[in-house]
Every structure is written in C-alpha cells, then in structure tokens.
C-alpha cells in the first residue's frame, strides 16, 4: 500500500512540474534521427517536401518531384514516405501517389529502387531517398522493372516510350490505362 501512495505522490508532483501542460512525448530514436536528416536536407531544385499531418508528425512525409531533364520534364510526381520508429535500421515505406507510366513504378505506386530494398543501410538517409527517386525520372531503368510493359517499350523503342510518357502526363490513355494529368 505504501508504494501505491508513493507512486500517486510522484504523479502529482510530475503533473505540477509541467505547469498544466501535458508531459512532453518521448521521441523514438527514429524520430531523433529524422530530425537530424531533415535539418541536413539538400533537396534537388524543383523538389518540395511537406508534412501533411503538421509539424508534430515528421514521420509522414510528402515529396513532390518536378524533373528538369529526361522523359518526365514538366511533370509533378508526389511520393509519400512513412518513416518507422526504428528508422534508420528499418527503411521508410515509399509510395508514388501520382499514377505514372514508368518502368520502375507500378500502377499501384510501388517503387523499384535498390536502396528501398536490398541495398538499404542505416547510413543512408531521407536525402539519399529523394535523390534516388529523382534519378528514376532522369534515368528510368528497364533492367529491374515493376512495369514490365513500360520497360519493354523503353528498351525496344525509346521514341515510342517518350510519346507514351507525354501522353500519360497529359492525361491520356496508354495501353487502355488512363493516367490523370500530372503537368
């Protein structure tokens, strides 16, 4: 019984020390690392990063890429990153929310990028992911595709691939699949 009274007294004392405010939430190691990564961000030009749930939730990130070279010039592509509390030991989950005709991004928004799979290491950071995603739009890779049809067109007929990308980005149909305008 004595311990119960001691604990109650400690709780009252802690509540009094916070001056009526709720006690601060303890940050996970992943959140601490993410704060560091965000402070050191060096984004490519025409790339924006936002926190859709506000400044109190840095574990959910939205990235908008606007490639300035390659097949996808003029497009705007949005990605979400969900950062786990165990980051950087566990990699963020990345999805493309913009439907895009791309060999390395399927129609569900899954992204095929080596650092988001087997090559992830805790020394990598959010900046590395952003540059990797940007590189996918500058140099799409037909050798490790998620969208096999787009990869085959890129490999066999780059001019047709360019036309398909432009049609998709303009809000047209490619192979009976409609793509919303992303310019």
mmCIF file of C-alpha atoms in Angstrom:
data_model
loop_
_atom_site.group_PDB
_atom_site.id
_atom_site.type_symbol
_atom_site.label_atom_id
_atom_site.label_comp_id
_atom_site.label_asym_id
_atom_site.label_seq_id
_atom_site.Cartn_x
_atom_site.Cartn_y
_atom_site.Cartn_z
ATOM 1 C CA UNK A 1 0.000 0.000 0.000
ATOM 2 C CA UNK A 2 2.870 2.320 0.790
ATOM 3 C CA UNK A 3 4.228 2.020 -2.777
ATOM 4 C CA UNK A 4 0.837 2.980 -4.229
ATOM 5 C CA UNK A 5 0.794 6.230 -2.199
ATOM 6 C CA UNK A 6 4.390 6.936 -3.196
ATOM 7 C CA UNK A 7 3.556 6.481 -6.915
ATOM 8 C CA UNK A 8 0.457 8.699 -6.611
ATOM 9 C CA UNK A 9 2.571 11.390 -4.991
ATOM 10 C CA UNK A 10 5.166 11.182 -7.755
ATOM 11 C CA UNK A 11 2.447 11.511 -10.428
ATOM 12 C CA UNK A 12 1.011 14.627 -8.714
ATOM 13 C CA UNK A 13 4.494 16.116 -8.497
ATOM 14 C CA UNK A 14 5.177 15.394 -12.190
ATOM 15 C CA UNK A 15 1.845 16.964 -13.153
ATOM 16 C CA UNK A 16 2.663 20.081 -11.122
ATOM 17 C CA UNK A 17 6.092 20.358 -12.788
ATOM 18 C CA UNK A 18 4.560 20.542 -16.279
ATOM 19 C CA UNK A 19 2.626 23.733 -15.379
ATOM 20 C CA UNK A 20 -0.705 22.317 -16.519
ATOM 21 C CA UNK A 21 0.629 21.188 -19.892
ATOM 22 C CA UNK A 22 0.630 17.530 -20.820
ATOM 23 C CA UNK A 23 4.045 15.964 -20.369
ATOM 24 C CA UNK A 24 6.225 16.024 -23.492
ATOM 25 C CA UNK A 25 6.086 12.889 -25.627
ATOM 26 C CA UNK A 26 9.329 10.973 -25.574
ATOM 27 C CA UNK A 27 10.831 10.733 -29.053
ATOM 28 C CA UNK A 28 11.873 7.417 -30.529
ATOM 29 C CA UNK A 29 15.433 7.006 -31.828
ATOM 30 C CA UNK A 30 13.928 7.073 -35.332
ATOM 31 C CA UNK A 31 12.342 10.479 -34.679
ATOM 32 C CA UNK A 32 15.618 11.846 -33.335
ATOM 33 C CA UNK A 33 17.484 10.631 -36.435
ATOM 34 C CA UNK A 34 14.754 12.005 -38.697
ATOM 35 C CA UNK A 35 15.098 15.472 -37.098
ATOM 36 C CA UNK A 36 18.798 15.347 -37.965
ATOM 37 C CA UNK A 37 18.083 14.201 -41.546
ATOM 38 C CA UNK A 38 15.540 16.968 -42.083
ATOM 39 C CA UNK A 39 17.903 19.605 -40.728
ATOM 40 C CA UNK A 40 20.565 18.442 -43.205
ATOM 41 C CA UNK A 41 18.289 18.150 -46.273
ATOM 42 C CA UNK A 42 19.805 19.415 -49.508
ATOM 43 C CA UNK A 43 16.959 18.952 -51.968
ATOM 44 C CA UNK A 44 17.360 18.959 -55.740
ATOM 45 C CA UNK A 45 15.893 22.029 -57.399
ATOM 46 C CA UNK A 46 12.158 21.789 -58.124
ATOM 47 C CA UNK A 47 11.692 19.316 -55.250
ATOM 48 C CA UNK A 48 9.404 20.118 -52.312
ATOM 49 C CA UNK A 49 8.930 18.335 -49.031
ATOM 50 C CA UNK A 50 5.897 18.770 -46.770
ATOM 51 C CA UNK A 51 4.491 17.176 -43.642
ATOM 52 C CA UNK A 52 0.787 16.550 -44.358
ATOM 53 C CA UNK A 53 -0.083 15.860 -40.699
ATOM 54 C CA UNK A 54 1.639 19.040 -39.476
ATOM 55 C CA UNK A 55 4.920 19.792 -37.773
ATOM 56 C CA UNK A 56 4.166 17.457 -34.880
ATOM 57 C CA UNK A 57 4.250 14.384 -37.147
ATOM 58 C CA UNK A 58 7.535 14.291 -39.021
ATOM 59 C CA UNK A 59 7.260 10.535 -39.556
ATOM 60 C CA UNK A 60 4.880 11.056 -42.502
ATOM 61 C CA UNK A 61 6.445 12.964 -45.365
ATOM 62 C CA UNK A 62 5.198 14.039 -48.770
ATOM 63 C CA UNK A 63 7.729 14.732 -51.517
ATOM 64 C CA UNK A 64 6.897 16.401 -54.830
ATOM 65 C CA UNK A 65 9.437 15.932 -57.615
ATOM 66 C CA UNK A 66 9.428 18.066 -60.762
ATOM 67 C CA UNK A 67 12.145 16.638 -63.035
ATOM 68 C CA UNK A 68 14.035 19.237 -65.059
ATOM 69 C CA UNK A 69 15.566 16.771 -67.529
ATOM 70 C CA UNK A 70 14.784 13.423 -69.134
ATOM 71 C CA UNK A 71 11.497 11.934 -70.319
ATOM 72 C CA UNK A 72 9.447 13.385 -67.438
ATOM 73 C CA UNK A 73 10.275 17.121 -67.757
ATOM 74 C CA UNK A 74 7.267 19.234 -66.852
ATOM 75 C CA UNK A 75 5.582 16.610 -64.700
ATOM 76 C CA UNK A 76 4.894 16.747 -60.973
ATOM 77 C CA UNK A 77 5.094 13.461 -59.077
ATOM 78 C CA UNK A 78 4.086 13.041 -55.441
ATOM 79 C CA UNK A 79 5.537 10.409 -53.115
ATOM 80 C CA UNK A 80 4.650 9.560 -49.536
ATOM 81 C CA UNK A 81 7.215 8.321 -47.052
ATOM 82 C CA UNK A 82 6.140 6.611 -43.859
ATOM 83 C CA UNK A 83 9.104 6.516 -41.534
ATOM 84 C CA UNK A 84 9.041 3.735 -38.905
ATOM 85 C CA UNK A 85 10.069 4.371 -35.280
ATOM 86 C CA UNK A 86 13.021 2.018 -35.856
ATOM 87 C CA UNK A 87 14.420 4.218 -38.663
ATOM 88 C CA UNK A 88 17.205 4.134 -39.887
ATOM 89 C CA UNK A 89 17.540 0.411 -39.116
ATOM 90 C CA UNK A 90 14.254 -0.148 -40.922
ATOM 91 C CA UNK A 91 13.729 1.774 -44.147
ATOM 92 C CA UNK A 92 10.795 4.123 -44.824
ATOM 93 C CA UNK A 93 7.849 2.859 -46.856
ATOM 94 C CA UNK A 94 7.707 4.833 -50.110
ATOM 95 C CA UNK A 95 4.694 5.083 -52.433
ATOM 96 C CA UNK A 96 4.105 7.175 -55.533
ATOM 97 C CA UNK A 97 0.616 8.680 -55.245
ATOM 98 C CA UNK A 98 0.746 10.056 -58.789
ATOM 99 C CA UNK A 99 -0.255 7.444 -61.360
ATOM 100 C CA UNK A 100 2.680 7.377 -63.748
ATOM 101 C CA UNK A 101 3.812 5.436 -66.821
ATOM 102 C CA UNK A 102 7.244 4.352 -65.620
ATOM 103 C CA UNK A 103 9.238 1.093 -65.761
ATOM 104 C CA UNK A 104 10.232 1.330 -62.088
ATOM 105 C CA UNK A 105 6.865 2.391 -60.636
ATOM 106 C CA UNK A 106 3.823 0.164 -60.982
ATOM 107 C CA UNK A 107 0.247 1.387 -61.351
ATOM 108 C CA UNK A 108 -0.321 0.908 -57.598
ATOM 109 C CA UNK A 109 2.511 3.324 -56.774
ATOM 110 C CA UNK A 110 5.075 0.752 -55.638
ATOM 111 C CA UNK A 111 8.615 1.890 -56.366
ATOM 112 C CA UNK A 112 11.511 -0.286 -57.509
ATOM 113 C CA UNK A 113 14.708 1.379 -56.304
ATOM 114 C CA UNK A 114 17.624 -0.656 -54.961
ATOM 115 C CA UNK A 115 18.112 1.497 -51.851
ATOM 116 C CA UNK A 116 14.458 0.900 -50.942
ATOM 117 C CA UNK A 117 15.066 -2.837 -50.905
ATOM 118 C CA UNK A 118 18.200 -4.925 -50.580
ATOM 119 C CA UNK A 119 20.720 -2.057 -50.655
ATOM 120 C CA UNK A 120 19.233 -0.114 -47.708
ATOM 121 C CA UNK A 121 21.761 0.607 -44.974
ATOM 122 C CA UNK A 122 21.319 2.702 -41.806
ATOM 123 C CA UNK A 123 23.936 5.203 -43.040
ATOM 124 C CA UNK A 124 21.522 6.213 -45.824
ATOM 125 C CA UNK A 125 19.027 8.975 -45.137
ATOM 126 C CA UNK A 126 15.968 10.835 -46.448
ATOM 127 C CA UNK A 127 18.179 12.943 -48.728
ATOM 128 C CA UNK A 128 19.504 9.747 -50.354
ATOM 129 C CA UNK A 129 15.944 8.548 -50.986
ATOM 130 C CA UNK A 130 14.956 11.882 -52.565
ATOM 131 C CA UNK A 131 17.971 11.826 -54.892
ATOM 132 C CA UNK A 132 17.287 8.174 -55.756
ATOM 133 C CA UNK A 133 13.674 8.953 -56.665
ATOM 134 C CA UNK A 134 14.806 11.943 -58.702
ATOM 135 C CA UNK A 135 17.296 9.736 -60.567
ATOM 136 C CA UNK A 136 14.486 7.319 -61.515
ATOM 137 C CA UNK A 137 12.864 10.132 -63.503
ATOM 138 C CA UNK A 138 16.103 11.264 -65.117
ATOM 139 C CA UNK A 139 17.289 7.730 -65.959
ATOM 140 C CA UNK A 140 14.493 5.131 -65.842
ATOM 141 C CA UNK A 141 15.883 1.608 -65.543
ATOM 142 C CA UNK A 142 14.469 -1.036 -67.884
ATOM 143 C CA UNK A 143 16.594 -3.829 -66.369
ATOM 144 C CA UNK A 144 14.793 -4.103 -62.996
ATOM 145 C CA UNK A 145 11.186 -3.124 -63.730
ATOM 146 C CA UNK A 146 7.898 -3.242 -61.878
ATOM 147 C CA UNK A 147 6.012 -2.163 -65.004
ATOM 148 C CA UNK A 148 7.330 -4.722 -67.499
ATOM 149 C CA UNK A 149 5.361 -3.286 -70.439
ATOM 150 C CA UNK A 150 6.856 0.197 -69.972
ATOM 151 C CA UNK A 151 10.326 -1.338 -69.564
ATOM 152 C CA UNK A 152 9.989 -3.288 -72.814
ATOM 153 C CA UNK A 153 8.932 -0.150 -74.714
ATOM 154 C CA UNK A 154 11.827 1.850 -73.206
ATOM 155 C CA UNK A 155 14.301 -0.866 -74.185
ATOM 156 C CA UNK A 156 12.916 -1.604 -77.669
ATOM 157 C CA UNK A 157 11.576 1.769 -78.855
ATOM 158 C CA UNK A 158 12.736 4.813 -76.837
ATOM 159 C CA UNK A 159 10.818 7.219 -79.123
ATOM 160 C CA UNK A 160 7.552 5.366 -78.506
ATOM 161 C CA UNK A 161 8.368 5.382 -74.779
ATOM 162 C CA UNK A 162 8.800 9.174 -74.927
ATOM 163 C CA UNK A 163 5.426 9.526 -76.696
ATOM 164 C CA UNK A 164 3.759 7.241 -74.132
ATOM 165 C CA UNK A 165 5.186 9.261 -71.243
ATOM 166 C CA UNK A 166 3.959 12.520 -72.788
ATOM 167 C CA UNK A 167 0.505 11.025 -73.437
ATOM 168 C CA UNK A 168 0.270 9.752 -69.850
ATOM 169 C CA UNK A 169 1.475 13.037 -68.336
ATOM 170 C CA UNK A 170 -1.092 14.932 -70.462
ATOM 171 C CA UNK A 171 -3.952 12.906 -69.013
ATOM 172 C CA UNK A 172 -4.325 10.366 -71.804
ATOM 173 C CA UNK A 173 -4.518 6.621 -72.250
ATOM 174 C CA UNK A 174 -1.557 4.285 -72.741
ATOM 175 C CA UNK A 175 -2.395 0.646 -73.497
ATOM 176 C CA UNK A 176 -6.022 1.195 -72.374
ATOM 177 C CA UNK A 177 -4.921 2.603 -68.991
ATOM 178 C CA UNK A 178 -5.946 6.157 -68.163
ATOM 179 C CA UNK A 179 -3.406 8.423 -66.484
ATOM 180 C CA UNK A 180 -4.500 11.652 -64.782
ATOM 181 C CA UNK A 181 -2.797 14.829 -65.950
ATOM 182 C CA UNK A 182 0.366 15.487 -63.921
ATOM 183 C CA UNK A 183 1.787 18.559 -65.654
#
